Short mmCIF file of C-alpha atoms and ligand atoms in Angstrom, two decimals:
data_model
loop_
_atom_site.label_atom_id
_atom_site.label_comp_id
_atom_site.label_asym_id
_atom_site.label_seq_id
_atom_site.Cartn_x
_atom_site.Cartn_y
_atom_site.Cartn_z
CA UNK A 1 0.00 0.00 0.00
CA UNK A 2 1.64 3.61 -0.78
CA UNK A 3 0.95 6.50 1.97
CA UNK A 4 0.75 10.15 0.75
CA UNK A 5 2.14 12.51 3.42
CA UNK A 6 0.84 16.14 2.49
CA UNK A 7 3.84 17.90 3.42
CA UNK A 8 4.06 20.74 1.56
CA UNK A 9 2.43 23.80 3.36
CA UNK A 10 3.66 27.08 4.22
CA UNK A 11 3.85 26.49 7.79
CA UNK A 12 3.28 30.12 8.94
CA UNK A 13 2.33 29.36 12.22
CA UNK A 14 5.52 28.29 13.13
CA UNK A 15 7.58 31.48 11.48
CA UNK A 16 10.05 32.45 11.27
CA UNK A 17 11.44 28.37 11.63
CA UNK A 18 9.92 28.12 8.74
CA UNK A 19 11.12 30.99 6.64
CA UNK A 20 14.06 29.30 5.45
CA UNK A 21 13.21 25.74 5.86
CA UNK A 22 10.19 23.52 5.12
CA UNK A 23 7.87 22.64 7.82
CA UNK A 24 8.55 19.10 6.92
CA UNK A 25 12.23 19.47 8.12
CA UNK A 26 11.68 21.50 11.44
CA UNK A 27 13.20 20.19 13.81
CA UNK A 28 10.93 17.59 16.76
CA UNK A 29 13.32 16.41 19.28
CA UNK A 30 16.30 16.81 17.14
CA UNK A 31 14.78 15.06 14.07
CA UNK A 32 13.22 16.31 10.69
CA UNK A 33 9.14 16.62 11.76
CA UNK A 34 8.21 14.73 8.76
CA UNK A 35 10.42 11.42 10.39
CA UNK A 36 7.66 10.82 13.31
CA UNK A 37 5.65 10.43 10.69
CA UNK A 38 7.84 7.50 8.98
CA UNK A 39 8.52 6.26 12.55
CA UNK A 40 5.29 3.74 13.29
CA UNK A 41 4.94 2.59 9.65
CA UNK A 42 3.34 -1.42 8.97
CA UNK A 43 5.20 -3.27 6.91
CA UNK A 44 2.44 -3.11 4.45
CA UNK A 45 3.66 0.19 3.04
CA UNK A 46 6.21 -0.13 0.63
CA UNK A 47 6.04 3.62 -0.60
CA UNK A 48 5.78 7.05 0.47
CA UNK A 49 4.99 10.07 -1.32
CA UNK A 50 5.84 13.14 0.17
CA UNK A 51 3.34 15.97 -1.44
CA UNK A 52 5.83 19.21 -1.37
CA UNK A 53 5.16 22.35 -2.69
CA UNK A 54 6.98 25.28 -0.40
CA UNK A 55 10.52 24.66 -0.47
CA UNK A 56 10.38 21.42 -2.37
CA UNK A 57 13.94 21.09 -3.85
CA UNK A 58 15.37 21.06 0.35
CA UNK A 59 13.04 18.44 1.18
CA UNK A 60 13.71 16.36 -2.01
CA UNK A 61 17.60 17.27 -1.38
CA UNK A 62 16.91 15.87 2.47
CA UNK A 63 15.47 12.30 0.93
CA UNK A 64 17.98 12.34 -2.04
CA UNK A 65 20.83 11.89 0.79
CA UNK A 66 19.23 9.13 2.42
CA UNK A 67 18.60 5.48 1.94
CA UNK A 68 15.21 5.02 3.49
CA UNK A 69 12.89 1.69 4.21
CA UNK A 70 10.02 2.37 2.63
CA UNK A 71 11.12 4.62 -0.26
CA UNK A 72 10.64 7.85 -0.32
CA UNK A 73 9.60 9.82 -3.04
CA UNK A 74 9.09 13.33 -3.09
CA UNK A 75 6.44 14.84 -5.36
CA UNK A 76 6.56 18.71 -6.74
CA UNK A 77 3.63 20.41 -6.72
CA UNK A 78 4.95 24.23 -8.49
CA UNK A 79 1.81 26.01 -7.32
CA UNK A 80 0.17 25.30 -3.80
CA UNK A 81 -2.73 23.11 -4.68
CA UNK A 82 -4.02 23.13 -0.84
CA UNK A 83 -4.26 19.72 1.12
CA UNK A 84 -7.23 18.23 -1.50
CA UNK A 85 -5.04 19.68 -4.85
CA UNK A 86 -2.13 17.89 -3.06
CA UNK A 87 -3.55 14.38 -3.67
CA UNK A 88 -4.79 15.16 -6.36
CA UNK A 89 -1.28 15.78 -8.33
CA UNK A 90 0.11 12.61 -6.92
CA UNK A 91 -2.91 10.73 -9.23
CA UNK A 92 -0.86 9.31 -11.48
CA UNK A 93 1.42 7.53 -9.20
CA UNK A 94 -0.62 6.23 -7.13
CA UNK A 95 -2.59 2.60 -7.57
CA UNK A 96 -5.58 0.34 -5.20
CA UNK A 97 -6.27 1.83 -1.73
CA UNK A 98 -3.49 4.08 -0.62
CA UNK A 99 -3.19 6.13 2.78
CA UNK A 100 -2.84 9.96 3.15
CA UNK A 101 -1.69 11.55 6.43
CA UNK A 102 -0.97 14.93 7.21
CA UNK A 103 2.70 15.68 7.22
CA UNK A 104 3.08 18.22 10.93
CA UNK A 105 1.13 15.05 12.82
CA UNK A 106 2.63 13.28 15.59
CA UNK A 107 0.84 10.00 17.73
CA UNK A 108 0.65 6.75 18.31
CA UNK A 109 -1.44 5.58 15.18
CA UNK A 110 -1.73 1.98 13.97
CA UNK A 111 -1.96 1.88 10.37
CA UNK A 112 -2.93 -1.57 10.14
CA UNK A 113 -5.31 -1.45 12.10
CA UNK A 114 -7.16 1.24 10.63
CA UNK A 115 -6.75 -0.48 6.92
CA UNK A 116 -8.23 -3.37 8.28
CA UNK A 117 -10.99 -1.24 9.73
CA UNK A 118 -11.65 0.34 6.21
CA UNK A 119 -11.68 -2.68 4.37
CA UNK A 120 -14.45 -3.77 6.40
CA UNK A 121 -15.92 -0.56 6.11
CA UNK A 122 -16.89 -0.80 2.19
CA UNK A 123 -16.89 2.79 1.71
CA UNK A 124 -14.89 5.40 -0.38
CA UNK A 125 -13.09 6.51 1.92
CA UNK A 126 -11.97 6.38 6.10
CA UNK A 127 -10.95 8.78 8.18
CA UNK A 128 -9.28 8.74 12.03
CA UNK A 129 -10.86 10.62 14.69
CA UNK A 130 -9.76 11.68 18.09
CA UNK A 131 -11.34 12.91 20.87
CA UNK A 132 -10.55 16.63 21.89
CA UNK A 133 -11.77 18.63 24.86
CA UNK A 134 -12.05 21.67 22.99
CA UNK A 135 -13.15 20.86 19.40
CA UNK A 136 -13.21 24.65 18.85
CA UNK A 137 -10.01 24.70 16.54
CA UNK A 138 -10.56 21.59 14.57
CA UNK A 139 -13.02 19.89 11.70
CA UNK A 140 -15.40 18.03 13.74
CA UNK A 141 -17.78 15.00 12.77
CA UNK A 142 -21.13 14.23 13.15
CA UNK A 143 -21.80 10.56 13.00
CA UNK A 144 -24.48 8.03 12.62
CA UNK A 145 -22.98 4.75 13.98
CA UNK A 146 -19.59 4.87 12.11
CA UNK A 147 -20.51 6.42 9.35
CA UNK A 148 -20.30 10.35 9.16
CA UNK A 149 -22.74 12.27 8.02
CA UNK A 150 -21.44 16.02 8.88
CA UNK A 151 -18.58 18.17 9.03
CA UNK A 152 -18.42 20.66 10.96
CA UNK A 153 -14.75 23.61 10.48
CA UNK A 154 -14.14 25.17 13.68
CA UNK A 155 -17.30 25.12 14.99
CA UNK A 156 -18.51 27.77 17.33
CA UNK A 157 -19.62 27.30 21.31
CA UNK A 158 -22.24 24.76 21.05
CA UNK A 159 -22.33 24.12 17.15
CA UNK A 160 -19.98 21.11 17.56
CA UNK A 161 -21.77 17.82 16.70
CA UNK A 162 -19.11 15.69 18.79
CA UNK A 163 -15.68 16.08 19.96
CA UNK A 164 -14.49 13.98 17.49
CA UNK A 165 -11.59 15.85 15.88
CA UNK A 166 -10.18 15.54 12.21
CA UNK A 167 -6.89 13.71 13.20
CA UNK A 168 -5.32 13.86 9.68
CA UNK A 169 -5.20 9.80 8.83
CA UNK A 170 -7.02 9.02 5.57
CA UNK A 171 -7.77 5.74 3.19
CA UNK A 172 -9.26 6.36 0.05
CA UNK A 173 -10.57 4.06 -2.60
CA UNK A 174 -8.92 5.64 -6.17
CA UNK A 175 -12.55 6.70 -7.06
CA UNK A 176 -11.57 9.73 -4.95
CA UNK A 177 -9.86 11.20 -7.47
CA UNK A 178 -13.31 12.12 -8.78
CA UNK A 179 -13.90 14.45 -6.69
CA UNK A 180 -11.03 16.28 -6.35
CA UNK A 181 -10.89 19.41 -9.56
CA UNK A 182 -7.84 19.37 -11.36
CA UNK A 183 -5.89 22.31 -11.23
CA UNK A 184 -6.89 24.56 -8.36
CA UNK A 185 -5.96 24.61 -5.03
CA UNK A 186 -8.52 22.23 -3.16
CA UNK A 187 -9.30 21.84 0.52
CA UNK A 188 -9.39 18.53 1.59
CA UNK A 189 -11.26 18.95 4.94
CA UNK A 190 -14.08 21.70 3.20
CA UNK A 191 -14.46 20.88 -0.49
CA UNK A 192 -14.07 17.32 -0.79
CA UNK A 193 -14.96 15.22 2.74
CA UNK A 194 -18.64 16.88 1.75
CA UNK A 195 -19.31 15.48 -1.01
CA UNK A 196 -17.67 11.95 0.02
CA UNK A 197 -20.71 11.58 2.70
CA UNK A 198 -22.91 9.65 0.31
CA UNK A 199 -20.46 7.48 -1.02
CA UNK A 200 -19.52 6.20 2.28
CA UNK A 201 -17.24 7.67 4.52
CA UNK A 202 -16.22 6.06 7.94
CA UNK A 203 -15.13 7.34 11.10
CA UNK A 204 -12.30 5.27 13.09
CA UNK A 205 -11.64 6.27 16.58
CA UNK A 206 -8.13 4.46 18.57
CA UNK A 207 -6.56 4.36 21.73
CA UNK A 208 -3.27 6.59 21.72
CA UNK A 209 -1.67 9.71 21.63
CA UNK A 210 -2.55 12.47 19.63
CA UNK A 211 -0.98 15.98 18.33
CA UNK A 212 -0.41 18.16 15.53
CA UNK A 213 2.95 20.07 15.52
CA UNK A 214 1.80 23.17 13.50
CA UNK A 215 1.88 25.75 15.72
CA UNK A 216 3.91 26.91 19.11
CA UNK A 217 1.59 25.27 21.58
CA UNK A 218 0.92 22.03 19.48
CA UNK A 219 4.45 21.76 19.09
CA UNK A 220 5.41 21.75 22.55
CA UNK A 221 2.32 19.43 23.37
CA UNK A 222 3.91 16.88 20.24
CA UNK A 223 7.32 17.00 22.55
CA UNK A 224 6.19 16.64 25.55
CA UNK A 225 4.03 13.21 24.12
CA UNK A 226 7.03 12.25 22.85
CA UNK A 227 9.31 12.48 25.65
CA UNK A 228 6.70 10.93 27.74
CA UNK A 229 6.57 8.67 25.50
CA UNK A 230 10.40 7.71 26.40
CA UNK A 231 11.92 9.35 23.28
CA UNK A 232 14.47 11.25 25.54
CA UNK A 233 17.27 11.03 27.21
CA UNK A 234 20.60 12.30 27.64
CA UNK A 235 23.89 11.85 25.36
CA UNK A 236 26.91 10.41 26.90
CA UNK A 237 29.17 13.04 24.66
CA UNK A 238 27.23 15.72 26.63
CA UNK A 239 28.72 17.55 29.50
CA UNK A 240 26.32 18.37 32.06
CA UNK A 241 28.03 17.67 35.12
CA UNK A 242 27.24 21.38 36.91
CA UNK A 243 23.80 21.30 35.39
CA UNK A 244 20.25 20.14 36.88
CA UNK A 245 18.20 17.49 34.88
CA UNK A 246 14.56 16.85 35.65
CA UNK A 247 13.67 14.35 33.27
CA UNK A 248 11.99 13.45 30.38
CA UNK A 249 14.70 15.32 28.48
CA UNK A 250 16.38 15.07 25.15
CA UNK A 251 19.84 16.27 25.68
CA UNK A 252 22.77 15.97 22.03
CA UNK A 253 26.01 15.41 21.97
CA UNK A 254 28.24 18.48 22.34
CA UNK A 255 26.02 19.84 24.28
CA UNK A 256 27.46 21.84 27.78
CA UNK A 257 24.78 22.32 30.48
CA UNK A 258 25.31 24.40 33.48
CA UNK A 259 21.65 25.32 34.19
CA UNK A 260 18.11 23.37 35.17
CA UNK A 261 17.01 21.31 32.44
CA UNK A 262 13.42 20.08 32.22
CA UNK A 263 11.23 19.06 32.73
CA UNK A 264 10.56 18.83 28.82
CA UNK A 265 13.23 20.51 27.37
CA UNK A 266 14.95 19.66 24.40
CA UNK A 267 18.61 20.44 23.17
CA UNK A 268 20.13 20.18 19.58
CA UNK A 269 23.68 19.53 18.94
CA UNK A 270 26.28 21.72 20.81
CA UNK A 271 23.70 23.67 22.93
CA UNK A 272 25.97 25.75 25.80
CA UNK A 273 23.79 26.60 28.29
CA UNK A 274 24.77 28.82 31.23
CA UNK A 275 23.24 28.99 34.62
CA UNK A 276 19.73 29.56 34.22
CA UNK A 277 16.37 27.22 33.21
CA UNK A 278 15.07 25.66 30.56
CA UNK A 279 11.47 24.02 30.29
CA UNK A 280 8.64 22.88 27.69
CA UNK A 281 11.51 24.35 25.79
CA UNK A 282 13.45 23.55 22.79
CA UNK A 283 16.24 24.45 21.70
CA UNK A 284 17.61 23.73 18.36
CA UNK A 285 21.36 23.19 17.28
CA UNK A 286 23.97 25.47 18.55
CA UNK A 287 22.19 27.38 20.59
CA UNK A 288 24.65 29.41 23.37
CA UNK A 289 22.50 31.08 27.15
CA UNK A 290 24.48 32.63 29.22
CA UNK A 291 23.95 32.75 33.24
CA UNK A 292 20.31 33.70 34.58
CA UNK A 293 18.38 33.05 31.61
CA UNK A 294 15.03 31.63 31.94
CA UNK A 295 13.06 30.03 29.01
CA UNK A 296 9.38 28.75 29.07
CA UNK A 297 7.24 27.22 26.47
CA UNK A 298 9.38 28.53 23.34
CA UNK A 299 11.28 27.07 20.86
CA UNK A 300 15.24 29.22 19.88
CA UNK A 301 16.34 28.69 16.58
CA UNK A 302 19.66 27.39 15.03
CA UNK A 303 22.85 28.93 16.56
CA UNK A 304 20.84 31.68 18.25
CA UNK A 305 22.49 33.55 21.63
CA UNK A 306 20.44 34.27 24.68
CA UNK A 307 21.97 37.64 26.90
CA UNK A 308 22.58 37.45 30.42
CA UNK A 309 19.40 38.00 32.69
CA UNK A 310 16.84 37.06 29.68
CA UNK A 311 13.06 35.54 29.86
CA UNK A 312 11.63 33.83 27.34
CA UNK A 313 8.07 32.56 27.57
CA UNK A 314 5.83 31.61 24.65
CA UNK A 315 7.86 33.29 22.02
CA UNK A 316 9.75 31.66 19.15
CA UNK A 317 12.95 32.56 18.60
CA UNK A 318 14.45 32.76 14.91
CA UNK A 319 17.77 30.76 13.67
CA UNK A 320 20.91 33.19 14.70
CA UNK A 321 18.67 35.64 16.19
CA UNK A 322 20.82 37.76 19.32
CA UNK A 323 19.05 38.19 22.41
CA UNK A 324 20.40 41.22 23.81
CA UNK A 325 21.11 40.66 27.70
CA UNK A 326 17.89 41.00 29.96
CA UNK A 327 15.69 41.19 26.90
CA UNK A 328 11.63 40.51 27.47
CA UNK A 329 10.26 38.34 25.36
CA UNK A 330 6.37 37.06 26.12
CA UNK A 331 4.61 35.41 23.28
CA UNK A 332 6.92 37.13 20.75
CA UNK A 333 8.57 36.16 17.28
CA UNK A 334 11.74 36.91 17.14
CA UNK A 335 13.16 36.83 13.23
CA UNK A 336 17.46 38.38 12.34
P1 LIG B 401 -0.04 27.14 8.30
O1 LIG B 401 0.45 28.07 7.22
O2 LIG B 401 0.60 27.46 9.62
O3 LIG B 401 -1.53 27.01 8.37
O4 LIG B 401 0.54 25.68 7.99
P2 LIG B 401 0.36 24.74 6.71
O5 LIG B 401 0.59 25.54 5.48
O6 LIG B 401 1.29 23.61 6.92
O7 LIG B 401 -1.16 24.30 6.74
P3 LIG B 401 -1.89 23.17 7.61
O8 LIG B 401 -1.23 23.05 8.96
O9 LIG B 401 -3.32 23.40 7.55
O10 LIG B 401 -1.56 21.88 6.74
C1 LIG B 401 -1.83 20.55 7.12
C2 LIG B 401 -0.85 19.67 6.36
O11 LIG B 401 -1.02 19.85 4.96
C3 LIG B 401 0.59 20.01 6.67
O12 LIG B 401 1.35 18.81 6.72
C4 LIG B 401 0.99 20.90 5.51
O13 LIG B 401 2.40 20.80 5.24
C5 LIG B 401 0.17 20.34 4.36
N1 LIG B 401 -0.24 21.35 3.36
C6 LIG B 401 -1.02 22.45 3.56
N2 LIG B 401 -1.22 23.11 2.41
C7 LIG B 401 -0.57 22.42 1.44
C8 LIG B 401 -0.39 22.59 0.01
O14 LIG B 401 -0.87 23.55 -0.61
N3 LIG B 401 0.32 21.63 -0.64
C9 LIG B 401 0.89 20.58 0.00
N4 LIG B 401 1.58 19.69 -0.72
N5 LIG B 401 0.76 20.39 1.33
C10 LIG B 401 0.05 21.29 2.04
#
């Protein structure tokens, strides 16, 4: 079976990361995004099709270097055909039932399970569910049984139908196609889900853990599954003898820790980090705090330095950006 990862947005929630890289390659505890996604795969899928559009000669570059099991292949698309137009363009490669997922989503899924669920399922398409407090943000389902018979984008207070979130798994029978105009840039979610309703479209709830990764908080909550999870821990070609670690943690080699670490706090490659704190934090490659810096649900760019006496909370902080000592930065973005 081949899986379509749609992989090619603009990513502007998480700017500036994402001015000069694709969101497929930001960083998620030290790895390329788009790699959770390629983490839980069932033997069963023996391709991958990465849907690209912004910045699509980096991420075929990224693939191009690497000898991956399943192959990768990485799909232009020269204008941004939306999340619907993505699939679309990828037609003509693709052949029987095939699975889509959104590239920027991180959990626990079980794709076999869920093509064994669709099978059964006899419709034109499947799509994953997950339960959200809040189903304020998302595309929410109404459903009869299994079978769902409503969408419902961002609904407001009291208009949702369920809390049964969108979770960005798909399977699709090729008769899909057929819905989706050739051409244009086509929502997924709004244009076509609609009018799959009366050829049968299923909704699959599983046990797990859930997150997108396409904005600051949704991040933080992917990383923090994740190193719950167990994905952390700390290099043994890191020095962090002076420094405090309250685990989960992800901690690189080359890395130099005087400070608190954690809890939740991740560290890229040759991270110096002075006496200060660091939590629900990440920190990408290079980064150099000095003493008394304290920084809260953030993320600091590539080779960027934090001055003396800083606090960063909720703020992300651009690749080689200079904090000037006992800056102020509360839910700011921070580009050079
Ligand atoms: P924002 O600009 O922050 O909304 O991010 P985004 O552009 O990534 O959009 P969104 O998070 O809604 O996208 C969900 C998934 O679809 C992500 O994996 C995106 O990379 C992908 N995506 C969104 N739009 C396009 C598109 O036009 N083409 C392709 N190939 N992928 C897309």
């Amino acid at each position: 079976m081949q899986l379509v990862i749609i992989a090619g947005g603009l990513g502007t929630r998480l700017r500036p990361l994402t001015l000069h890289r694709p969101k497929a390659l930001v960083p998620l505890l030290n790895r390329p995004q788009i790699l959770h996604a390629l983490d839980r795969l069932p033997p069963t899928v023996d391709q991958v099709i990465l849907a690209v559009n912004y910045m699509y000669e980096e991420v075929r570059d990224y693939f191009e270097a690497r000898e991956l099991e399943p192959e990768v292949i990485v799909v232009n698309e020269p204008e941004p055909l939306g999340t619907g137009g993505a699939i679309k363009n990828v037609e003509d490669r693709v052949s029987g039932t095939f699975a889509v997922c959104n590239g920027d989503v991180v959990d626990s899924f079980d794709l076999a399970a869920f093509a064994s669920f669709h099978r059964k399922s006899g419709g034109i398409g499947s799509i994953a569910v997950w339960p959200v407090e809040d189903p304020m943000a998302f595309g929410v389902v109404a459903l009869e049984g299994q079978r769902i018979t409503r969408f419902v984008e961002k609904p407001s207070e009291g208009e949702a139908p369920s809390n049964l979130v969108n979770a960005g798994h798909y399977l699709f029978e090729p008769d899909v196609f057929d819905f989706i105009e050739e051409g244009r840039a086509v929502s997924l979610e709004r244009e076509v889900f609609p009018k799959l309703i009366p050829r049968g479209l299923s909704a699959y709830r599983w046990q797990g853990y859930w997150s997108d990764a396409g904005t600051l908080p949704a991040y933080l909550h992917a990383q923090r599954l994740l190193l719950g999870a167990g994905e952390g821990g700390v290099s043994k070609d890191a020095e962090i003898s002076r420094g405090e670690i309250r685990p989960p943690v992800l901690v690189a080699p080359g890395c130099f820790v005087e400070g608190r670490l954690g809890p939740f706090a991740v560290l890229g490659r040759g991270c110096k980090i002075g006496r200060g704190s660091i939590r629900n934090a990440t920190l990408f490659d290079g980064v150099s705090m000095d003493d008394k810096v304290e920084i809260d649900s953030s993320i600091v760019g590539e080779g960027a330095a934090i001055g003396e006496g800083s606090l960063i909370r909720d703020s992300i902080v651009g690749d080689g950006v200079q904090v000037a000592p006992h800056s102020e930065l509360i839910g700011a973005r921070v580009a050079t």
